[in-house]
C-alpha positions as semicolon CSV with decimal commas, in nm:
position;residue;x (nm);y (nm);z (nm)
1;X;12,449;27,070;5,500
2;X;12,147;27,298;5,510
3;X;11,932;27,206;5,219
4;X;11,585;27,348;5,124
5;X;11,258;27,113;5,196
6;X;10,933;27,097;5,163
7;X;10,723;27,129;4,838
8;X;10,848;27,104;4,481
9;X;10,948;27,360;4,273
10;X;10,647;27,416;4,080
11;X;10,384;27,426;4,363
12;X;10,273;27,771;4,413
13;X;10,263;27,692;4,810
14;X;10,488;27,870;5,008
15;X;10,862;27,694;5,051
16;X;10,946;27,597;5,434
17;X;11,283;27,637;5,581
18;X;11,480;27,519;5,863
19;X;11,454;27,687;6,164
20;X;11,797;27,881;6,195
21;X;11,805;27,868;6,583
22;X;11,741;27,448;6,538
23;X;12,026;27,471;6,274
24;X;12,222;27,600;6,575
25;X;12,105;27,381;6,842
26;X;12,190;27,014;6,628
27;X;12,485;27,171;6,488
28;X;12,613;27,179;6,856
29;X;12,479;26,831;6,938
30;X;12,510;26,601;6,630
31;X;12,807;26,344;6,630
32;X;12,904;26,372;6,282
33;X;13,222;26,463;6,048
34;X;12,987;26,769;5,975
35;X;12,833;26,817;6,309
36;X;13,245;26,868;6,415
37;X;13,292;27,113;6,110
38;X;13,025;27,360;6,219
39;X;13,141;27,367;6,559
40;X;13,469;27,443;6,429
41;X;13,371;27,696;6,258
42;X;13,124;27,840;6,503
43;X;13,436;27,837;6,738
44;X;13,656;28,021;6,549
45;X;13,388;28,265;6,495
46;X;13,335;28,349;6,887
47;X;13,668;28,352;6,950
48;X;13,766;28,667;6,648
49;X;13,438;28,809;6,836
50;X;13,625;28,788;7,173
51;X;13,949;28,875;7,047
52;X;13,840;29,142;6,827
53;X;13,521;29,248;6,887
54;X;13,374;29,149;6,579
55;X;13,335;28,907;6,351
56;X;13,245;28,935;5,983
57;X;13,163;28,728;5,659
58;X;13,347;28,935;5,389
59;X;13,294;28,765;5,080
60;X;12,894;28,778;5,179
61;X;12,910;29,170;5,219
62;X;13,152;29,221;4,879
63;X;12,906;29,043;4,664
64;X;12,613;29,216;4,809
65;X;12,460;28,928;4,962
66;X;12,446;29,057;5,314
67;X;12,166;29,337;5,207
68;X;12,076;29,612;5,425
69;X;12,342;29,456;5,677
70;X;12,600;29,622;5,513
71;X;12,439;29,970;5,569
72;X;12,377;29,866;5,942
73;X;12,762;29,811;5,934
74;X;12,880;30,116;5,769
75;X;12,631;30,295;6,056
76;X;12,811;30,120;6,348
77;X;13,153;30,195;6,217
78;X;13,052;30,561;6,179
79;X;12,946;30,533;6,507
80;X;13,203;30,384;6,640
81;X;13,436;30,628;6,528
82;X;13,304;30,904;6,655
83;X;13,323;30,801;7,011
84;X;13,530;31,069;7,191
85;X;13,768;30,720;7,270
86;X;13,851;30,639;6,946
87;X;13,824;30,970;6,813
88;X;14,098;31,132;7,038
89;X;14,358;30,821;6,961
90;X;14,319;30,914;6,574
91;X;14,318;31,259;6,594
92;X;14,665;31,208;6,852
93;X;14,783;30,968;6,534
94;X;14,731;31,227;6,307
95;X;14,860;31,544;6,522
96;X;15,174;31,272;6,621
97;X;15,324;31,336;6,236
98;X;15,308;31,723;6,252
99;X;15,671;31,901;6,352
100;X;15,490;32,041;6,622
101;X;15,389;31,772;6,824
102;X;15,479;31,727;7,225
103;X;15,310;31,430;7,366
104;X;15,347;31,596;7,721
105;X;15,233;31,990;7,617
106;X;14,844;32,058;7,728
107;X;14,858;32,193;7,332
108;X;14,771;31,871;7,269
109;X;14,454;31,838;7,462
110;X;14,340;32,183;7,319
111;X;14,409;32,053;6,932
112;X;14,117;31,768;7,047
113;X;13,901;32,024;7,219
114;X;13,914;32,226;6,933
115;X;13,878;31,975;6,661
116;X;13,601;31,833;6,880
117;X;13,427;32,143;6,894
118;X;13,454;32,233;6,558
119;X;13,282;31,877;6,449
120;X;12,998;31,947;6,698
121;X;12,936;32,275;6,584
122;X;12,907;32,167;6,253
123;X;12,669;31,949;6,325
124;X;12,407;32,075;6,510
125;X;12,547;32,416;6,594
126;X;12,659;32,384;6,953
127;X;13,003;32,300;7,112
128;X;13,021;31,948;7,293
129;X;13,032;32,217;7,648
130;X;12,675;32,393;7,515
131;X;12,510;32,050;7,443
132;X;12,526;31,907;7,793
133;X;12,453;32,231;7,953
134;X;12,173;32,312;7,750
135;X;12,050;32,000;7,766
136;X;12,091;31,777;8,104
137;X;11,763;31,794;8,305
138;X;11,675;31,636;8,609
139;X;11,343;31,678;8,519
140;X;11,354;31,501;8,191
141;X;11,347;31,162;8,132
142;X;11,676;30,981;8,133
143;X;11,828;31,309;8,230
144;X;11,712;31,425;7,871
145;X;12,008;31,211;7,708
146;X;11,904;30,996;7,428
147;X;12,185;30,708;7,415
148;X;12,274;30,525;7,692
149;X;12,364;30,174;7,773
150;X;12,188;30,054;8,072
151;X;11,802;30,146;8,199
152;X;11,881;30,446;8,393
153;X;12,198;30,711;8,287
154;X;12,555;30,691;8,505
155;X;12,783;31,008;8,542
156;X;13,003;30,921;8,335
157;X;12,727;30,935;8,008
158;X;12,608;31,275;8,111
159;X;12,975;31,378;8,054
160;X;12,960;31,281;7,684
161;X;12,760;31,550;7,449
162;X;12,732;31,292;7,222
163;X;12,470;31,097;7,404
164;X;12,259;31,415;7,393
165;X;12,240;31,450;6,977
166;X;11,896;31,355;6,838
167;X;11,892;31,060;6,569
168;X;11,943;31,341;6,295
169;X;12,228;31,562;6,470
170;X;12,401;31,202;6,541
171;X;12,379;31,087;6,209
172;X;12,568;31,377;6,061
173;X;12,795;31,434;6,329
174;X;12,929;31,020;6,276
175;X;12,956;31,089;5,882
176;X;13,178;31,438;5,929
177;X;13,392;31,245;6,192
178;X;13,421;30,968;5,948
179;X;13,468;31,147;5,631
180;X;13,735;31,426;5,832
181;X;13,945;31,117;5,937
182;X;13,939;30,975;5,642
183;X;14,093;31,296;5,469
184;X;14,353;31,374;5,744
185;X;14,501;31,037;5,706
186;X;14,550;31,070;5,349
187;X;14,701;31,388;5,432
188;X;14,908;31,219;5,686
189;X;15,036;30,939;5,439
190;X;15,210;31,210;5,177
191;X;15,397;31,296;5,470
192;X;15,374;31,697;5,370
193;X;15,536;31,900;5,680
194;X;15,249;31,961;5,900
195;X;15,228;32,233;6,174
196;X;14,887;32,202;6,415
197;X;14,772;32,502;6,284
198;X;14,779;32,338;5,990
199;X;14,517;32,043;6,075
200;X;14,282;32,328;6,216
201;X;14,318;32,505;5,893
202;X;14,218;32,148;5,698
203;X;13,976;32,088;5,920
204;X;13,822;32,458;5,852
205;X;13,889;32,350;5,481
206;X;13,679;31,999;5,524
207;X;13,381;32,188;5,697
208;X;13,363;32,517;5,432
209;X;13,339;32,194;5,159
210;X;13,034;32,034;5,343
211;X;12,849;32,372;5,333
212;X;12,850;32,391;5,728
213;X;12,943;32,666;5,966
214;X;13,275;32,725;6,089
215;X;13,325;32,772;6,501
216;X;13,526;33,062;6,480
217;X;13,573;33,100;6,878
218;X;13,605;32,847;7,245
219;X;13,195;32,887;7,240
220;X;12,970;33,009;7,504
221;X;12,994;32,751;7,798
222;X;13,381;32,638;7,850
223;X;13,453;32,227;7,937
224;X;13,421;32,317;8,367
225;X;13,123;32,500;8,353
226;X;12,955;32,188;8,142
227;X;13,091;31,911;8,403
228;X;12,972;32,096;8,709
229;X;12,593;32,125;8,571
230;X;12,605;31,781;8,451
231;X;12,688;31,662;8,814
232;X;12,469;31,871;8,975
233;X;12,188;31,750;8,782
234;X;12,258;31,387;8,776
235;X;12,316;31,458;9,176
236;X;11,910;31,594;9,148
237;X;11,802;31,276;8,955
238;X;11,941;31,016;9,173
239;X;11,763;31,205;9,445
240;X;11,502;31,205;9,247
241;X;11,464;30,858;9,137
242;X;11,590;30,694;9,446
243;X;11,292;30,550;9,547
244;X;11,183;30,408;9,222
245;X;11,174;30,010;9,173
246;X;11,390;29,836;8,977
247;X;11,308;29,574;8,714
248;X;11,342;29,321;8,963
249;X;11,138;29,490;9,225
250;X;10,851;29,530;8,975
251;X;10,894;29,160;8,891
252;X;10,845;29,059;9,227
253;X;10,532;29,302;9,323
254;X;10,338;29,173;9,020
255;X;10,411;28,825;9,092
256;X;10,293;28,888;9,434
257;X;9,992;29,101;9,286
258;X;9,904;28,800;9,064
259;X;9,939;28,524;9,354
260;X;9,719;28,715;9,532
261;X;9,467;28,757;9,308
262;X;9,436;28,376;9,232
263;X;9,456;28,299;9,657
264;X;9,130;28,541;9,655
265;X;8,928;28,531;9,380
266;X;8,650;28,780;9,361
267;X;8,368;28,566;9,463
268;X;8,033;28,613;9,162
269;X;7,794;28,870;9,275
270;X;7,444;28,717;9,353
């Protein structure tokens, strides 16, 4: 079990600790009735993180114990939400129950466009179409998106104008998402005859209550217009950037550039 060593209670010194990554390490290679518990349990943690994607303590985050880390969690899930993946398949959920609904009409992928749209413009005042057009840049750095996965941007992030929103414009736009879906399901679960003009009218509804302006129109720059700039400029960049090194590459040159240097040192001036 981990226990706390070191000095006594009523030394003033600080108290030492054990090392969680050495926790980890002899948990994995001590032969011992509790060496085989904590592997146990480490398994079945990996594999809900496989499965799942997650995995979390939930009796440390009721009482509190977890600390800020249940902040950082509430933040991811917002996040998480408000990717356009996950969004769509809840909004679908929630359009599915209105009398309305025709899983092979285009009306469907307007009701997301529009609810979409609305969110954004909430938010920071541009449609998802006007932020990437606005925005993408070969010039810039990373294209002038702000969240992306890897070191350098793909096509497919420059099609996403949530990778474009500022820390600020982000924040807000995951909490409206959040709080939105969060309403419409309730809605959903009295099972009151829904229309879609109905969820666009709750959705108006949700956004006059946060004190935020309503879109009232398709916007400025339609869905098209936004996909062809955003290719054209990510077609500019690559161009642009071809000939830069990779990590690797710049690896290799300085370890070159430092072998060098110690196969000629500079000989003392006399």
């Amino acid at each position: 079990s981990m226990r706390k060593i070191g000095n006594s209670d009523f030394s003033t010194k600080p108290t030492n600790y054990y090392n969680l990554d050495v926790i980890i390490s002899v948990g994995y290679r001590v032969k011992s009735q509790q060496g085989t518990k904590f592997r146990q349990w480490a398994t079945a943690r990996l594999r809900e993180y496989i499965v799942k994607g997650f995995t979390i303590n939930d009796e440390l985050l009721k009482q509190a114990g977890g600390g800020n880390y249940f902040d950082e969690l509430l933040a991811r899930i917002r996040d998480i939400r408000s990717s356009e993946k996950v969004f769509w398949r809840k909004v679908l959920d929630i359009y599915a129950t209105s009398f309305d609904y025709d899983p092979k009409s285009d009306i469907s992928i307007q009701f997301f466009q529009t609810v979409q749209n609305k969110m954004h413009w909430a938010a920071h005042g541009h449609t998802a179409a006007e932020i990437i057009y606005q925005r993408i840049d070969a010039n810039k750095i990373n294209l002038g998106l702000t969240h992306i996965k890897g070191l350098k941007p793909t096509k497919q992030e420059t099609e996403i104008a949530k990778n474009y929103l500022n820390e600020e414009e982000l924040n807000v736009l995951n909490r409206m998402v959040t709080a939105y879906l969060e309403l419409a399901e309730l809605q959903a679960l009295n099972r009151k005859p829904m229309y879609m003009k109905d969820w666009i009218e709750r959705l108006d509804d949700f956004v006059k209550m946060t004190g935020n302006k309503i879109l009232q129109n398709a916007g400025t720059i339609s869905h098209q217009q936004a996909l062809k700039k955003a290719n054209a400029e990510y077609e500019k960049y690559k161009e642009l950037t071809k000939n830069e090194l990779s990590e690797v590459e710049k690896h290799f040159v300085k370890q070159i550039e430092t072998t060098a240097k110690k196969l000629n040192p500079k000989k003392p001036k006399k």
